[in-house]
PDB file of C-alpha atoms in Angstrom:
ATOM      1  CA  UNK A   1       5.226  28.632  48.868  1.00  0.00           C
ATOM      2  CA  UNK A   2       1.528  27.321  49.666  1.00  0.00           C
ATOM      3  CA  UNK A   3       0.190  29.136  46.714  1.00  0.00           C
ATOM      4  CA  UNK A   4       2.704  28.261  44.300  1.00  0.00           C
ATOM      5  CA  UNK A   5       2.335  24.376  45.072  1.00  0.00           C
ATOM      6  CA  UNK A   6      -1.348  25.304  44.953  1.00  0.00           C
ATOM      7  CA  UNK A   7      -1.155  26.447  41.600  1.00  0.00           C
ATOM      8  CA  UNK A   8       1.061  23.675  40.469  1.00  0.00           C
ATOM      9  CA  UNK A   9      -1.124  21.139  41.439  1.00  0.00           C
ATOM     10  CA  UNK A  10      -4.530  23.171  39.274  1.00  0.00           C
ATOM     11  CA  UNK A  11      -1.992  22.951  36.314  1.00  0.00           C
ATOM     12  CA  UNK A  12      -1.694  19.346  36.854  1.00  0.00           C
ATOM     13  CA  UNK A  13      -5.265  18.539  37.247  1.00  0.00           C
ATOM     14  CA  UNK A  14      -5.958  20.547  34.011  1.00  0.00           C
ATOM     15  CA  UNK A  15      -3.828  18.278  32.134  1.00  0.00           C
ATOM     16  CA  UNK A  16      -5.398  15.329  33.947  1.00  0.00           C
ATOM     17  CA  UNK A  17      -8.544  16.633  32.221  1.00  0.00           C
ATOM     18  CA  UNK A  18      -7.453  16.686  29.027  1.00  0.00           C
ATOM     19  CA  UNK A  19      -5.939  13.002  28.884  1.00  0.00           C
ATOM     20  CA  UNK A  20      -8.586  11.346  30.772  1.00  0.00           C
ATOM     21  CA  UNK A  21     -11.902  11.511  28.661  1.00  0.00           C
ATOM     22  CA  UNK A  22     -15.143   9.931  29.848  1.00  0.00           C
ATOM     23  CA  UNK A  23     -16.334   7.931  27.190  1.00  0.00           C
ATOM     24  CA  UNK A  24     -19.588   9.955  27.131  1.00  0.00           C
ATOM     25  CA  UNK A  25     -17.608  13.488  25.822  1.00  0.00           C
ATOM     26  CA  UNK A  26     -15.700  10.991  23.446  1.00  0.00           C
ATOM     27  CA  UNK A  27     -19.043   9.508  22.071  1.00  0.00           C
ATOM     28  CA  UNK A  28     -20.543  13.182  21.619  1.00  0.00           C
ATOM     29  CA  UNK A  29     -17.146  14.289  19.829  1.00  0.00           C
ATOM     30  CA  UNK A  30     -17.155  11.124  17.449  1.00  0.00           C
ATOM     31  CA  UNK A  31     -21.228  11.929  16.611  1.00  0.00           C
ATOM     32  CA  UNK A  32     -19.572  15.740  16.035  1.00  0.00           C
ATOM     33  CA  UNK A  33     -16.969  14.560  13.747  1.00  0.00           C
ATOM     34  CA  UNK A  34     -19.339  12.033  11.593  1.00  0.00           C
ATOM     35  CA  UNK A  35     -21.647  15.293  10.927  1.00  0.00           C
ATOM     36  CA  UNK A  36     -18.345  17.295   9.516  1.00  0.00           C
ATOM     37  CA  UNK A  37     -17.537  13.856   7.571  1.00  0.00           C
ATOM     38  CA  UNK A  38     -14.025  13.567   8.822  1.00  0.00           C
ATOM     39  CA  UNK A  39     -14.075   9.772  10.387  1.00  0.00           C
ATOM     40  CA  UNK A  40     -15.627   9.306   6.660  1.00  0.00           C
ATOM     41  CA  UNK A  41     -12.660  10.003   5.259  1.00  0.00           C
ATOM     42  CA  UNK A  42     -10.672   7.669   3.837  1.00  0.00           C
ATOM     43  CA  UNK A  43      -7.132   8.046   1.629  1.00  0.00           C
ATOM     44  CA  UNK A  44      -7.623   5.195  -1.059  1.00  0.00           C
ATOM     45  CA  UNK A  45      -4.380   3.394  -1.770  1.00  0.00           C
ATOM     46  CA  UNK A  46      -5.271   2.103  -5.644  1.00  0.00           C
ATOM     47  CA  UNK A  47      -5.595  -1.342  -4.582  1.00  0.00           C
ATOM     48  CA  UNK A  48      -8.963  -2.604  -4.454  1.00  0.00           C
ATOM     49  CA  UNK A  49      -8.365  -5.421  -1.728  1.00  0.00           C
ATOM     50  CA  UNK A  50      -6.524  -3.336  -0.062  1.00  0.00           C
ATOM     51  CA  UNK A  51      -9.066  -0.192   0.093  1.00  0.00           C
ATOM     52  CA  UNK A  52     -11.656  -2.802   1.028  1.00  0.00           C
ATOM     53  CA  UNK A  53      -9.322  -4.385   3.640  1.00  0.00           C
ATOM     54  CA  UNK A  54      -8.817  -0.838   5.533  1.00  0.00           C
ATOM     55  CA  UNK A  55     -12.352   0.043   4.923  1.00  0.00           C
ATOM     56  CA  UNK A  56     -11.966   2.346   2.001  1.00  0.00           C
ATOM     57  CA  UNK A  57      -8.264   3.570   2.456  1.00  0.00           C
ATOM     58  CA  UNK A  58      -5.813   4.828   4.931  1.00  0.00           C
ATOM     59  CA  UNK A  59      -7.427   6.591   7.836  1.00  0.00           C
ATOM     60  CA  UNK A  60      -6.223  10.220   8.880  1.00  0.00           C
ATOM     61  CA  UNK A  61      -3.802  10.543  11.660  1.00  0.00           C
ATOM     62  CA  UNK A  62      -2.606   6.922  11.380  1.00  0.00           C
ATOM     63  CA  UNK A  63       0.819   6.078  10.545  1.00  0.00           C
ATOM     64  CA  UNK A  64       0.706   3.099   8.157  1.00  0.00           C
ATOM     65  CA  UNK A  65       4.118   0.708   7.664  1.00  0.00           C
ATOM     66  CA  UNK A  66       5.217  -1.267   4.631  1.00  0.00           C
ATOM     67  CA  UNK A  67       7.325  -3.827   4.829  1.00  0.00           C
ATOM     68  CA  UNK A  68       9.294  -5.785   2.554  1.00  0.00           C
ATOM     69  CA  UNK A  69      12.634  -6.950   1.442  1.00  0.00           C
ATOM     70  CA  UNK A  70      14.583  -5.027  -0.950  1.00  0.00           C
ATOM     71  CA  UNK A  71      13.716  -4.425  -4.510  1.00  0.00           C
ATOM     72  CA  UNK A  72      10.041  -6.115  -3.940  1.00  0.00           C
ATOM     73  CA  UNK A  73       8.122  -3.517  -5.000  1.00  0.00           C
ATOM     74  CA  UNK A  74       7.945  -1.034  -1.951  1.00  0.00           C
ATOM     75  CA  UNK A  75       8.706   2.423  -3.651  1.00  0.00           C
ATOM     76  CA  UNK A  76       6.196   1.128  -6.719  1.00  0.00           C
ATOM     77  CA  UNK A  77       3.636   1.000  -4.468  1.00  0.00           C
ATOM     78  CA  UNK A  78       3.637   3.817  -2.886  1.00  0.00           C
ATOM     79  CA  UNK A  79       3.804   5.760  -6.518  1.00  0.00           C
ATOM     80  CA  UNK A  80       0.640   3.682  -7.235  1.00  0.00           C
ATOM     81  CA  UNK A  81      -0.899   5.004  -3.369  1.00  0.00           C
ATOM     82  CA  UNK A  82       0.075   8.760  -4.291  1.00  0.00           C
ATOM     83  CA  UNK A  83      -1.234   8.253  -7.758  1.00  0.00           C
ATOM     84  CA  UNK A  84      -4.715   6.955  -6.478  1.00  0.00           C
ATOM     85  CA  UNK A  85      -4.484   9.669  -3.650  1.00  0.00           C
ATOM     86  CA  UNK A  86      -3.786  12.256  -6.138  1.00  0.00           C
ATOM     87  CA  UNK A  87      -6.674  11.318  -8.622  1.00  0.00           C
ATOM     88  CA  UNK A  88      -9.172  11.444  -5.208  1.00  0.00           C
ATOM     89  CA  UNK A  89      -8.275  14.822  -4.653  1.00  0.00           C
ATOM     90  CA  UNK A  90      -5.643  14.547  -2.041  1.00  0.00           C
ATOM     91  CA  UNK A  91      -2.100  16.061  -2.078  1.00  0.00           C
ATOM     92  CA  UNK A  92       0.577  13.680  -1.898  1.00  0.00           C
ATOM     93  CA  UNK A  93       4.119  14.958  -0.313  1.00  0.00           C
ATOM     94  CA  UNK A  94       6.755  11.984  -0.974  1.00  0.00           C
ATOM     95  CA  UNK A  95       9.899  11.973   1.261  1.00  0.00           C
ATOM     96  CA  UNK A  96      12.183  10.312  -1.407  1.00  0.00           C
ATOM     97  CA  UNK A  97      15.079   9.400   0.739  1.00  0.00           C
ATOM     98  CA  UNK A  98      16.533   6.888  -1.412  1.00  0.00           C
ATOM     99  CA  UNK A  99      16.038   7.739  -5.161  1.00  0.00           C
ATOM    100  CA  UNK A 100      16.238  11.211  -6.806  1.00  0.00           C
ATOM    101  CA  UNK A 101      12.934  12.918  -7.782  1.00  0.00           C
ATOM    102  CA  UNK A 102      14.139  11.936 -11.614  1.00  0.00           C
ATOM    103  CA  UNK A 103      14.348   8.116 -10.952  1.00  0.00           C
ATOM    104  CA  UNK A 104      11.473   8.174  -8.867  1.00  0.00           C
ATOM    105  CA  UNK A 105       9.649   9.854 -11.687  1.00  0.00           C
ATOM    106  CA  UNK A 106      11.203   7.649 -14.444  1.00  0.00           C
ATOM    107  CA  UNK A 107       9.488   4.735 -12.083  1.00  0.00           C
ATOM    108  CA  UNK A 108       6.509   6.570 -11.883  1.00  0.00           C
ATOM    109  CA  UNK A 109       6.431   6.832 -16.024  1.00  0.00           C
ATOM    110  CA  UNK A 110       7.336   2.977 -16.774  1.00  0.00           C
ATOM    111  CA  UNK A 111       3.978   2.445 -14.316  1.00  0.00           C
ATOM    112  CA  UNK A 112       1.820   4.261 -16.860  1.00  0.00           C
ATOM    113  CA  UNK A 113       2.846   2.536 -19.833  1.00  0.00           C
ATOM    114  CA  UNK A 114       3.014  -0.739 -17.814  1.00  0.00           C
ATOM    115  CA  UNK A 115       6.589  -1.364 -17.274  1.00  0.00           C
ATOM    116  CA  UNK A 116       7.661  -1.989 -21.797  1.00  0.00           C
ATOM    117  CA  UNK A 117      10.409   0.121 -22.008  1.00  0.00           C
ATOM    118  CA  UNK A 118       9.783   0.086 -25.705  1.00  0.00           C
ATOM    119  CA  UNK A 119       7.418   2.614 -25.258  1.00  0.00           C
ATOM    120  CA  UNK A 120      10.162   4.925 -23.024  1.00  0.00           C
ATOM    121  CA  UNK A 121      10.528   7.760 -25.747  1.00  0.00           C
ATOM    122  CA  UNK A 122      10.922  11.227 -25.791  1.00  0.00           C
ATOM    123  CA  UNK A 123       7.508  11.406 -27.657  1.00  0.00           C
ATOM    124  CA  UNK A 124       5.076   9.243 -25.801  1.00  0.00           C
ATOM    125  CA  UNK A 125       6.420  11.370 -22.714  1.00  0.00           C
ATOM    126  CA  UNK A 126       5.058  14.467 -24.859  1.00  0.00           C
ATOM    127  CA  UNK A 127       1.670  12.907 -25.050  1.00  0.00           C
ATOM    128  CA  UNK A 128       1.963  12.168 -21.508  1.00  0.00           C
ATOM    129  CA  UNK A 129       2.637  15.969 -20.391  1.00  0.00           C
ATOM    130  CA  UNK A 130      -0.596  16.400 -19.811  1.00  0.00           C
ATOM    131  CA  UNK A 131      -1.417  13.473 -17.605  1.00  0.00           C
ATOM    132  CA  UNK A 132       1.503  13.861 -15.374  1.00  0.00           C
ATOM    133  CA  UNK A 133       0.471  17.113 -14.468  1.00  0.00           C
ATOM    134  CA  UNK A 134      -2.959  16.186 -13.894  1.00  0.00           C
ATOM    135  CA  UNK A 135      -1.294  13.519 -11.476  1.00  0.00           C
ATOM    136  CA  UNK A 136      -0.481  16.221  -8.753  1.00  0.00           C
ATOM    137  CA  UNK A 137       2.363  15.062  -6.216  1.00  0.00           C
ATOM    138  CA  UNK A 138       4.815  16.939  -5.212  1.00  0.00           C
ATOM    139  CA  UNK A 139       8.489  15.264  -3.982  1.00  0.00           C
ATOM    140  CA  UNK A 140      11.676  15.955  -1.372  1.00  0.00           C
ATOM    141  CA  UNK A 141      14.477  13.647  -2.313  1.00  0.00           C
ATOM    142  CA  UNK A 142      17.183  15.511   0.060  1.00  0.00           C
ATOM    143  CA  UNK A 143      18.671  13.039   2.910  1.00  0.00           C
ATOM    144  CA  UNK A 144      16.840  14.139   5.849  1.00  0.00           C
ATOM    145  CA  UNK A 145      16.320  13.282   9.491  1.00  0.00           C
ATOM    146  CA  UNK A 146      12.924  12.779  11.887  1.00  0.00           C
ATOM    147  CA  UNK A 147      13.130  16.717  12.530  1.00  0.00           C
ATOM    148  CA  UNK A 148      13.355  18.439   9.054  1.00  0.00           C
ATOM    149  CA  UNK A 149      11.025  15.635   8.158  1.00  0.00           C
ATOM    150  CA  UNK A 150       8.295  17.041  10.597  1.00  0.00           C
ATOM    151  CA  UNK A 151       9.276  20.452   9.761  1.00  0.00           C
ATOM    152  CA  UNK A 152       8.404  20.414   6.366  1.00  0.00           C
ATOM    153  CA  UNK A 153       4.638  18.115   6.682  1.00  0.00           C
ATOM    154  CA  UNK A 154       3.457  20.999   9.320  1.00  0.00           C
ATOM    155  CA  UNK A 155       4.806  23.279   6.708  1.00  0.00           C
ATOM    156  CA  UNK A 156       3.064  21.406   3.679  1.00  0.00           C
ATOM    157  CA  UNK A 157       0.085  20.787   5.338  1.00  0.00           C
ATOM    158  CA  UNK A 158      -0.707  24.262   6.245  1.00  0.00           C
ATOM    159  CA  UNK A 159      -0.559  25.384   2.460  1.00  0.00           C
ATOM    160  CA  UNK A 160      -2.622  21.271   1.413  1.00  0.00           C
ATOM    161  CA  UNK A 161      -4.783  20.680   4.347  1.00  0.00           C
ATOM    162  CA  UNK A 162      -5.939  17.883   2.565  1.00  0.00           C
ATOM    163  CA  UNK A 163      -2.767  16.105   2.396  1.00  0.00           C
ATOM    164  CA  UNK A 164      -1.067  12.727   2.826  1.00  0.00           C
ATOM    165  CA  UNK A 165       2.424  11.859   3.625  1.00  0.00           C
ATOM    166  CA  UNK A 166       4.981   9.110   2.298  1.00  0.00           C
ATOM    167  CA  UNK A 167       8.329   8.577   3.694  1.00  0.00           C
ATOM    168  CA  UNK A 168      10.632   5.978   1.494  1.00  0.00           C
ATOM    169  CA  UNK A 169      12.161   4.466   3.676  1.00  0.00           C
ATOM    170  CA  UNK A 170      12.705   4.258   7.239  1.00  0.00           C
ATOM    171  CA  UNK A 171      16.309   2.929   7.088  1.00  0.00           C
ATOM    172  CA  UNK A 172      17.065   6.285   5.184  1.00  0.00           C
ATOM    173  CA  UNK A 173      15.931   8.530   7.512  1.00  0.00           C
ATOM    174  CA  UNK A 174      19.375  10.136   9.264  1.00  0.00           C
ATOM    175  CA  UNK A 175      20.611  10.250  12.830  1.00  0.00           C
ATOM    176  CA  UNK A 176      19.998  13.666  14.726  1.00  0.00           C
ATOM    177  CA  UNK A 177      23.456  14.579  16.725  1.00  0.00           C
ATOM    178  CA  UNK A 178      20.678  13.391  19.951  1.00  0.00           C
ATOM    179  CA  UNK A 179      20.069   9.779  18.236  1.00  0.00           C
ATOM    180  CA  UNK A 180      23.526   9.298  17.323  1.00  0.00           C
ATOM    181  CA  UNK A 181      23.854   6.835  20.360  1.00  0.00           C
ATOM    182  CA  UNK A 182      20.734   4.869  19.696  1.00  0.00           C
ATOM    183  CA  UNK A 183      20.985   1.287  18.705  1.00  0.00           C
ATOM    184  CA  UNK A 184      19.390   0.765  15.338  1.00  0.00           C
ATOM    185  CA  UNK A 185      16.043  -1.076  17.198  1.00  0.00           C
ATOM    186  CA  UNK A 186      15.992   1.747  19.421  1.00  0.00           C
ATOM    187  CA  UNK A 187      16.590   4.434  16.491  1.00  0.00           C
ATOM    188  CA  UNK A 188      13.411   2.991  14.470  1.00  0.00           C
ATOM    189  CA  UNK A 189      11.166   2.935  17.516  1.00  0.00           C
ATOM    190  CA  UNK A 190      12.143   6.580  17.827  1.00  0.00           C
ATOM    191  CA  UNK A 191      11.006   7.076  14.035  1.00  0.00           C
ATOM    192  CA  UNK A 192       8.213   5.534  14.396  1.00  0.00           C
ATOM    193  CA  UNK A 193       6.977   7.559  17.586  1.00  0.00           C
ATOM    194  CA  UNK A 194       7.942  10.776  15.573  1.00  0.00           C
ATOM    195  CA  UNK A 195       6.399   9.667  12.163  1.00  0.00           C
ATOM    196  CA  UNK A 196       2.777   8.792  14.613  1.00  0.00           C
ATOM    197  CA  UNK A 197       3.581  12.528  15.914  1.00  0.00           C
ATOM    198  CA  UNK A 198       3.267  14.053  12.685  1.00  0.00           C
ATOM    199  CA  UNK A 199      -0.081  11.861  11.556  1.00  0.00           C
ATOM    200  CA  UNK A 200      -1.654  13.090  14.618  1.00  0.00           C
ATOM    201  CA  UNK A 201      -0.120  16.876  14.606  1.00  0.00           C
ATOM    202  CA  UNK A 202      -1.664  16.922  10.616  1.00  0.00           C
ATOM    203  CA  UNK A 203      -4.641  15.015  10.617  1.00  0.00           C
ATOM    204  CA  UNK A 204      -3.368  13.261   7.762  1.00  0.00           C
ATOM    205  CA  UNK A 205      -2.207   9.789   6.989  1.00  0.00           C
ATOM    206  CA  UNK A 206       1.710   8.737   6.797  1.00  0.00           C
ATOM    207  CA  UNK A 207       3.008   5.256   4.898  1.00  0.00           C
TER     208      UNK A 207
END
């Protein structure tokens, strides 16, 4: 009984070890990581005050949350974030919970001819071929909850390490038979752990 208590507690202290850092190992890690670049790198979001308010961009494993009332512009933006993340060599994975990958395209067309649906024709979008595909994002618009959600960033990550995550929205993101009981506050704190989960698990940023 001794030895299995014994060994119980040297499991413990080994994860004692690992969550309690002394700032002198975190200070030689941080010098580590600035010589391979990563704290360097930043996820530009396509607006200049923004970039410069963040310090270039979004920083890896950080979840980042937009918030706004309906039909102010949320889902724009974050075409305009995966657009600008795309173009810096980053591979955007949208989470399209609302809109179909068609509207959300459509939308992502009337933003490169600046919202005149005058030009919407079958033979500007010809011209265009060429610059949507250059405009590399790829997009899940099936209702989903927290778990298929993380399921499929490990997943995408593994094959685009360099990649960056957008979920639209929140309030779309479905109950798990577990969270059916959760009061809606309670349910978006939940999300919100999960979504910080997957930032960290990936390395990459989430909006």
């Amino acid at each position: 009984f001794q030895s299995v208590v014994h060994a119980i507690e040297q499991e413990q202290d080994k994860r004692r070890e690992t969550v309690i850092k002394p700032c002198s190992k975190i200070w030689f890690d941080f010098l580590e990581e600035i010589e391979r670049g990563e704290p360097l790198t930043h996820i530009p979001t396509g607006l200049a005050s923004l970039d410069k308010a963040l310090d270039g961009g979004y920083r890896p494993k950080t979840l980042n949350i937009i918030a706004a009332r309906p039909g102010e512009g949320k889902s724009a933006m974050m075409l305009q974030q995966a657009r600008a993340a795309a173009r810096a060599g980053f591979s955007p994975l949208i989470f399209s919970l609302e809109m179909d990958a068609i509207e959300l395209i459509e939308r992502f067309y009337r933003q490169t001819i600046g919202g005149n649906p005058q030009l919407f024709t079958s033979e500007r979008a010809v011209e265009l071929h060429s610059y949507f595909d250059a405009e590399f994002f790829e997009v899940i618009d099936a209702p989903m909850d927290i778990d298929e959600i993380e399921a499929y960033s490990l997943r995408y990550h593994r094959k685009h390490p360099k990649s960056v995550f957008y979920v639209d929205y929140l309030g779309m993101v479905r109950k798990t038979k577990e969270q059916a009981p959760l009061a809606a506050v309670d349910f978006l704190d939940e999300i919100s752990r999960r979504l910080k989960t997957i930032a960290k698990r990936t390395g990459a940023p989430l909006v």
